[in-house]
């Protein structure tokens, strides 16, 4: 069986990928994660006696650690999920985004290049460096513009998006300059189990259950294309197995939704699953001050991955949202653990000033 070095595997998408990879016996996994606030080692507890899983706490910027790990574990592929991933945090404190997303990716690439250059020709040919990136690098679409394609010019608008764009350019450069067999995925908004509740969908689910305001930035008309996380994980594995080197793929859910509609759908599911007499969850909807530089619309054209590799999303939004809400309802100890002191500090930092412009729905 192959061995994948996964970075950032204690976060949302990485943990879903690792659990699926071990369940489906895709590969053995080494998980290198710094364990920032966004991580949840508890998500992977079920693998603690799994001989095909090995966890290392560390930073992708630590080139010595990465080099030693590569020499000792000799992985067949690296999948780079590690990143600072939340746009609002990048607006309030951009530095960590440059440090991890740009410099961290650079150090990981450099250690990978040195390791790869010493492999046998056969192993060199089989090796892959798969970089997980975002559709946000393409900037913002108007309601009528065509969806992002792989050749859409980069136009990032937030420090997060700019840092991911920088990392994508480095990955491309390592392929063009050194021949490192890289691949890049630019994906739309993921949702599903184990997402940290600073992101829209889990934040709304948990605020609603606690009868707290459901904050909608601006007028709630911004559009995102939502993809169920397991569909993304399957695409990642497929790209690793089947893609030609040097390719980039856009991945999305064919599922454009306005933020207000997403929040209303969550409220409707909760009205069904956790009804309260004389109360509708949507009564908690509260419009708040907009995100600076808020991208209006993301939409993904995923014809290339459909055509080249035969991938398409399996989950529709209704079934995916139901599964997601049921997961949060069934895992109260997970919820309690992530809503710790540091989480509360963030909520206060991000939402206090926004109250000024609050109005009820
Ligand atoms: P996340 O914030 O949930 O998890 C990130 C993980 O990376 C955490 O476990 C964290 O501890 C780890 N990490 C952070 N800095 C690190 C460092 N310097 N060294 C090692 N580990 C570090 O993120 P996510 O939502 O799972 O996103 C994973 C990747 O997918 C990111 O690269 C993100 O840009 C990209 N992406 C996310 C989405 C989405 O909707 N969540 C969509 C498209 C692309
Ligand atoms: O498009 C892919 C990107 O999707 C990923 O690269 C990012 O890592 C991921 O965080 C996500 O970015 P967004 O900024 O789109 O996700 P977020 O969940 O933060 O916000 C989704 C939309 O909801 C966005 O238009 C802002 C809005 N929003 C968000 C929050 C947290 C609100 O209206 N209220 C909120 O409280």
XYZ file of C-alpha atoms and ligand atoms in Angstrom:
441
model
C 0.000 0.000 0.000
C 1.142 3.548 -0.714
C 1.994 6.035 2.045
C 0.757 9.647 1.919
C 2.209 12.442 4.002
C -0.796 14.629 4.798
C -0.153 18.100 6.233
C -2.905 19.839 8.211
C -4.687 16.522 8.678
C -6.133 17.504 12.064
C -8.256 20.225 10.426
C -11.649 19.985 8.760
C -10.949 18.639 5.254
C -7.727 16.853 6.213
C -9.372 14.836 9.003
C -12.252 13.838 6.727
C -9.709 12.791 4.085
C -7.627 10.731 6.526
C -10.648 8.913 7.987
C -11.832 8.064 4.490
C -8.363 7.040 3.286
C -7.979 4.583 6.163
C -11.555 3.281 5.892
C -11.276 2.700 2.139
C -7.670 1.474 2.484
C -6.482 4.071 -0.023
C -3.106 4.415 1.709
C -1.160 4.531 4.941
C -1.093 8.041 6.385
C 1.475 10.201 8.144
C -0.275 13.279 9.478
C 1.890 16.341 10.142
C -0.051 19.090 11.867
C 0.937 22.096 13.960
C -2.299 21.760 15.970
C -3.433 25.369 15.714
C -6.763 26.553 17.141
C -8.487 25.130 14.015
C -7.342 21.563 14.592
C -9.020 18.758 16.435
C -6.774 15.773 17.179
C -9.873 14.226 18.820
C -11.305 13.774 15.293
C -8.687 11.108 14.623
C -8.816 9.336 17.995
C -10.398 6.279 16.402
C -7.112 5.740 14.512
C -4.896 5.643 17.598
C -4.375 1.860 17.371
C -4.272 1.801 13.578
C -0.779 0.683 12.431
C -1.364 2.486 9.112
C -1.679 5.893 10.790
C 1.106 7.964 12.337
C 0.758 11.477 13.791
C 3.560 14.037 14.083
C 3.055 17.450 15.637
C 4.994 20.020 13.633
C 5.035 23.047 11.359
C 5.345 22.886 7.560
C 7.766 25.822 7.903
C 10.217 23.601 9.831
C 12.325 22.385 6.915
C 14.619 20.262 9.089
C 11.696 18.395 10.625
C 10.092 17.858 7.207
C 13.351 16.660 5.655
C 13.916 14.128 8.453
C 10.332 12.947 8.247
C 10.583 12.431 4.483
C 13.871 10.511 4.829
C 12.474 8.272 7.587
C 8.962 7.648 6.292
C 9.632 7.798 2.516
C 6.090 8.727 1.408
C 4.811 8.177 -2.147
C 2.863 11.441 -2.118
C 2.430 14.633 -0.110
C -0.982 16.264 0.215
C -0.719 19.809 1.524
C -3.880 20.811 3.393
C -2.008 22.823 6.059
C -3.048 26.449 6.001
C -4.573 29.308 7.856
C -7.996 29.105 6.239
C -10.419 31.705 7.614
C -10.927 34.920 5.620
C -12.142 37.010 8.578
C -9.054 36.111 10.618
C -6.855 37.047 7.646
C -8.457 40.504 7.665
C -7.809 41.023 11.386
C -4.353 39.337 11.567
C -2.813 38.625 8.146
C 0.723 37.740 9.246
C 0.093 34.085 10.142
C -1.384 33.629 6.660
C 1.785 34.776 4.951
C 3.895 32.715 7.343
C 2.072 29.396 6.846
C 0.417 29.675 3.452
C 3.290 31.307 1.572
C 6.490 30.586 3.517
C 5.270 27.255 4.910
C 4.353 26.010 1.439
C 7.744 27.194 0.172
C 9.617 25.227 2.884
C 7.492 22.143 2.242
C 8.173 22.379 -1.494
C 11.871 22.839 -0.943
C 12.152 19.813 1.398
C 10.049 17.792 -1.080
C 12.277 18.765 -3.997
C 15.453 17.660 -2.180
C 13.786 14.359 -1.176
C 12.351 13.769 -4.654
C 15.657 14.445 -6.436
C 17.289 11.609 -4.463
C 14.596 9.019 -5.292
C 15.199 6.273 -7.832
C 13.937 7.158 -11.361
C 10.947 4.828 -10.919
C 10.006 6.332 -7.542
C 10.559 9.837 -8.939
C 8.072 9.127 -11.671
C 5.452 7.840 -9.226
C 5.848 10.623 -6.619
C 3.197 13.387 -6.361
C 2.957 16.705 -4.478
C -0.730 17.646 -4.320
C -1.511 21.171 -3.155
C -5.013 21.913 -1.847
C -6.083 25.424 -2.763
C -9.186 27.505 -3.145
C -11.440 29.155 -5.723
C -10.902 32.443 -3.851
C -7.665 32.990 -5.794
C -9.815 33.957 -8.811
C -11.485 36.854 -6.983
C -15.143 37.766 -7.257
C -17.808 37.241 -9.951
C -20.818 39.385 -10.741
C -24.146 37.509 -10.782
C -23.966 37.046 -14.553
C -20.274 36.302 -15.185
C -19.324 32.759 -16.235
C -17.980 30.424 -13.538
C -14.233 30.188 -12.748
C -12.248 27.959 -15.105
C -8.695 26.722 -14.580
C -7.471 29.470 -16.935
C -9.366 32.321 -15.212
C -6.750 34.964 -14.222
C -5.896 35.179 -10.530
C -7.349 38.241 -8.744
C -7.323 37.535 -4.986
C -9.106 40.060 -2.769
C -8.395 39.076 0.846
C -5.058 38.447 2.577
C -6.128 34.780 2.814
C -6.841 34.541 -0.926
C -3.605 36.392 -1.759
C -1.574 34.031 0.421
C -3.167 30.985 -1.246
C -2.529 32.525 -4.669
C 1.140 32.964 -3.672
C 1.341 29.315 -2.633
C -0.240 28.181 -5.920
C 2.346 30.170 -7.893
C 5.178 28.562 -5.920
C 3.766 25.089 -6.609
C 3.564 25.895 -10.304
C 7.119 27.249 -10.278
C 8.477 24.064 -8.656
C 6.901 22.029 -11.453
C 8.120 24.322 -14.245
C 11.609 24.920 -12.846
C 12.592 21.672 -11.117
C 10.122 19.205 -12.603
C 8.699 18.349 -9.161
C 5.539 16.363 -10.042
C 2.965 18.741 -8.596
C -0.822 18.924 -8.835
C -3.139 21.675 -7.611
C -6.816 21.622 -6.698
C -8.822 24.880 -6.450
C -11.966 24.057 -4.571
C -15.139 25.899 -3.604
C -16.659 26.146 -0.092
C -16.699 22.798 1.683
C -19.206 21.841 4.348
C -19.832 18.715 6.398
C -18.932 17.070 9.717
C -16.010 18.373 11.835
C -15.853 21.916 10.438
C -14.662 24.483 12.963
C -17.612 26.736 13.889
C -16.029 29.988 12.761
C -17.200 29.157 9.205
C -20.754 30.030 8.114
C -22.597 26.681 8.214
C -21.409 25.287 11.582
C -21.512 28.762 13.152
C -25.162 29.133 12.182
C -26.097 25.607 13.340
C -24.527 26.094 16.772
C -25.717 29.675 17.277
C -29.251 28.604 16.372
C -29.180 25.694 18.833
C -28.018 28.137 21.526
C -30.647 30.693 20.458
C -27.969 33.254 19.652
C -28.202 35.775 16.756
C -27.450 34.329 13.310
C -25.074 36.950 11.846
C -25.435 37.639 8.136
C -22.811 39.929 6.656
C -24.183 42.790 4.530
C -27.401 41.997 2.695
C -26.910 38.209 2.619
C -26.979 38.160 -1.202
C -23.372 36.940 -1.604
C -23.172 33.608 -3.365
C -20.986 30.588 -2.618
C -20.823 27.196 -4.355
C -21.127 24.560 -1.599
C -19.442 21.153 -1.870
C -19.925 18.284 0.580
C -16.510 17.468 2.063
C -16.585 13.747 1.162
C -17.036 14.628 -2.500
C -13.907 16.778 -2.249
C -11.986 13.898 -0.578
C -12.921 11.546 -3.414
C -11.796 14.093 -5.986
C -8.449 14.465 -4.194
C -7.815 10.719 -4.322
C -8.843 10.546 -7.970
C -6.550 13.429 -8.946
C -3.657 11.744 -7.125
C -4.235 8.433 -8.858
C -5.175 9.516 -12.358
C -4.057 13.045 -13.226
C -1.113 13.936 -15.418
C 1.517 15.889 -13.488
C 1.532 19.701 -13.535
C -2.270 19.915 -13.839
C -4.668 22.099 -11.879
C -8.329 21.196 -11.334
C -11.285 23.296 -10.227
C -13.710 21.441 -7.977
C -17.185 22.603 -6.956
C -20.585 21.313 -5.985
C -22.684 22.723 -8.878
C -24.516 24.300 -6.015
C -24.601 28.090 -5.926
C -26.539 29.460 -2.966
C -27.078 32.919 -1.517
C -25.908 33.153 2.101
C -29.361 34.165 3.305
C -30.893 31.113 1.594
C -28.289 28.823 3.217
C -29.113 30.207 6.660
C -32.855 29.905 6.047
C -32.402 26.263 4.962
C -30.473 25.455 8.142
C -33.249 27.075 10.187
C -35.914 25.049 8.377
C -34.072 21.755 9.064
C -33.711 22.694 12.737
C -37.427 23.566 12.919
C -38.023 19.935 11.872
C -35.326 18.174 13.902
C -35.334 20.269 17.093
C -38.736 22.001 17.162
C -39.490 24.580 19.857
C -43.038 25.650 20.482
C -43.972 29.126 19.220
C -40.452 29.653 17.935
C -38.846 29.660 14.493
C -35.045 29.562 14.292
C -35.148 32.087 11.444
C -36.328 34.711 13.946
C -32.674 34.798 15.112
C -31.410 36.035 11.717
C -29.528 39.315 12.192
C -27.910 41.428 9.475
C -24.526 42.761 10.565
C -21.756 44.946 9.170
C -20.276 43.472 5.995
C -16.861 41.808 5.634
C -14.384 44.324 4.083
C -13.683 43.434 0.448
C -16.422 40.777 0.609
C -16.375 38.758 -2.627
C -19.828 38.844 -4.220
C -19.977 35.466 -5.885
C -17.939 32.307 -6.418
C -18.920 29.732 -9.016
C -16.864 26.833 -10.273
C -16.767 25.341 -13.712
C -15.641 21.753 -13.087
C -15.909 20.491 -16.656
C -12.193 19.679 -16.730
C -12.197 17.173 -13.859
C -15.501 15.718 -15.105
C -14.106 15.287 -18.588
C -10.537 14.173 -17.729
C -11.166 12.022 -14.658
C -14.903 11.300 -14.634
C -15.506 12.937 -11.219
C -18.736 14.538 -10.148
C -20.227 15.428 -6.777
C -22.570 12.762 -5.345
C -24.222 14.659 -2.531
C -26.955 17.230 -3.114
C -27.248 20.242 -0.809
C -30.414 19.091 0.963
C -29.028 15.641 1.886
C -25.555 17.017 2.672
C -26.951 19.727 4.924
C -29.172 17.240 6.747
C -26.201 14.900 7.372
C -24.103 17.846 8.560
C -26.733 19.130 10.993
C -27.342 15.606 12.300
C -23.604 15.209 12.894
C -23.448 18.393 15.008
C -26.538 17.281 16.958
C -24.976 13.859 17.638
C -21.607 15.151 18.785
C -22.207 17.494 21.731
C -18.846 16.727 23.371
C -16.983 17.727 20.182
C -18.985 20.945 20.088
C -18.302 21.668 23.741
C -14.587 21.085 23.312
C -14.139 23.385 20.302
C -16.144 26.184 21.875
C -13.374 26.747 24.420
C -11.925 30.012 25.731
C -9.977 30.850 22.558
C -13.073 30.293 20.435
C -15.082 32.662 22.618
C -12.345 35.295 22.327
C -12.536 35.057 18.517
C -16.317 35.382 18.447
C -16.079 38.496 20.572
C -13.333 39.980 18.384
C -15.129 39.329 15.083
C -18.707 40.156 16.004
C -18.600 42.891 18.665
C -17.973 45.816 16.293
C -20.475 44.394 13.829
C -23.312 44.811 16.362
C -23.342 48.538 15.546
C -25.017 47.843 12.209
C -27.297 45.076 13.494
C -30.942 44.886 12.568
C -33.342 41.994 12.988
C -34.826 40.048 10.076
P -8.715 24.131 8.703
O -8.437 25.521 9.123
O -9.910 23.431 9.240
O -7.453 23.199 9.047
C -6.138 23.593 8.789
C -5.207 22.615 9.502
O -3.861 22.990 9.190
C -5.324 22.640 11.026
O -5.354 21.329 11.541
C -4.059 23.373 11.478
O -3.598 22.966 12.762
C -3.095 22.985 10.380
N -1.995 23.963 10.227
C -2.109 25.316 10.165
N -0.888 25.870 10.040
C 0.000 24.843 9.985
C 1.414 24.774 9.843
N 2.159 25.875 9.734
N 2.010 23.559 9.818
C 1.258 22.417 9.939
N -0.080 22.432 10.113
C -0.703 23.628 10.118
O -8.731 24.156 7.122
P -9.653 23.330 6.110
O -10.955 24.005 5.969
O -9.574 21.895 6.461
O -8.841 23.600 4.754
C -7.785 22.738 4.350
C -7.166 23.283 3.089
O -8.149 23.383 2.074
C -6.581 24.692 3.234
O -5.398 24.754 2.500
C -7.636 25.607 2.627
O -7.041 26.767 2.081
C -8.205 24.712 1.548
N -9.613 24.951 1.197
C -10.582 24.957 2.143
C -11.916 25.116 1.776
C -13.036 25.132 2.792
O -14.174 25.448 2.426
N -12.806 24.764 4.036
C -12.235 25.279 0.426
C -11.210 25.291 -0.524
C -9.902 25.102 -0.123
O -14.367 29.307 -1.439
C -13.490 28.507 -0.695
C -13.244 29.127 0.650
O -14.447 28.977 1.388
C -12.070 28.501 1.394
O -10.897 28.733 0.673
C -11.942 29.082 2.797
O -10.917 28.395 3.501
C -13.264 28.882 3.513
O -13.192 29.489 4.783
C -14.408 29.486 2.698
O -14.307 30.944 2.659
P -15.602 31.880 2.836
O -15.140 33.211 3.285
O -16.480 31.810 1.653
O -16.326 31.045 4.037
P -17.099 31.523 5.353
O -17.757 30.293 5.900
O -16.240 32.326 6.257
O -18.226 32.475 4.760
C -19.162 32.018 3.797
C -20.040 33.201 3.411
O -20.848 33.554 4.546
C -19.264 34.457 3.061
O -19.953 35.134 2.020
C -19.289 35.289 4.326
C -20.617 34.907 4.947
N -20.656 34.939 6.432
C -19.697 34.272 7.109
C -19.707 34.260 8.490
C -18.638 33.561 9.278
C -21.699 35.575 7.065
O -22.593 36.150 6.430
N -21.720 35.557 8.439
C -20.751 34.956 9.163
O -20.812 35.017 10.431
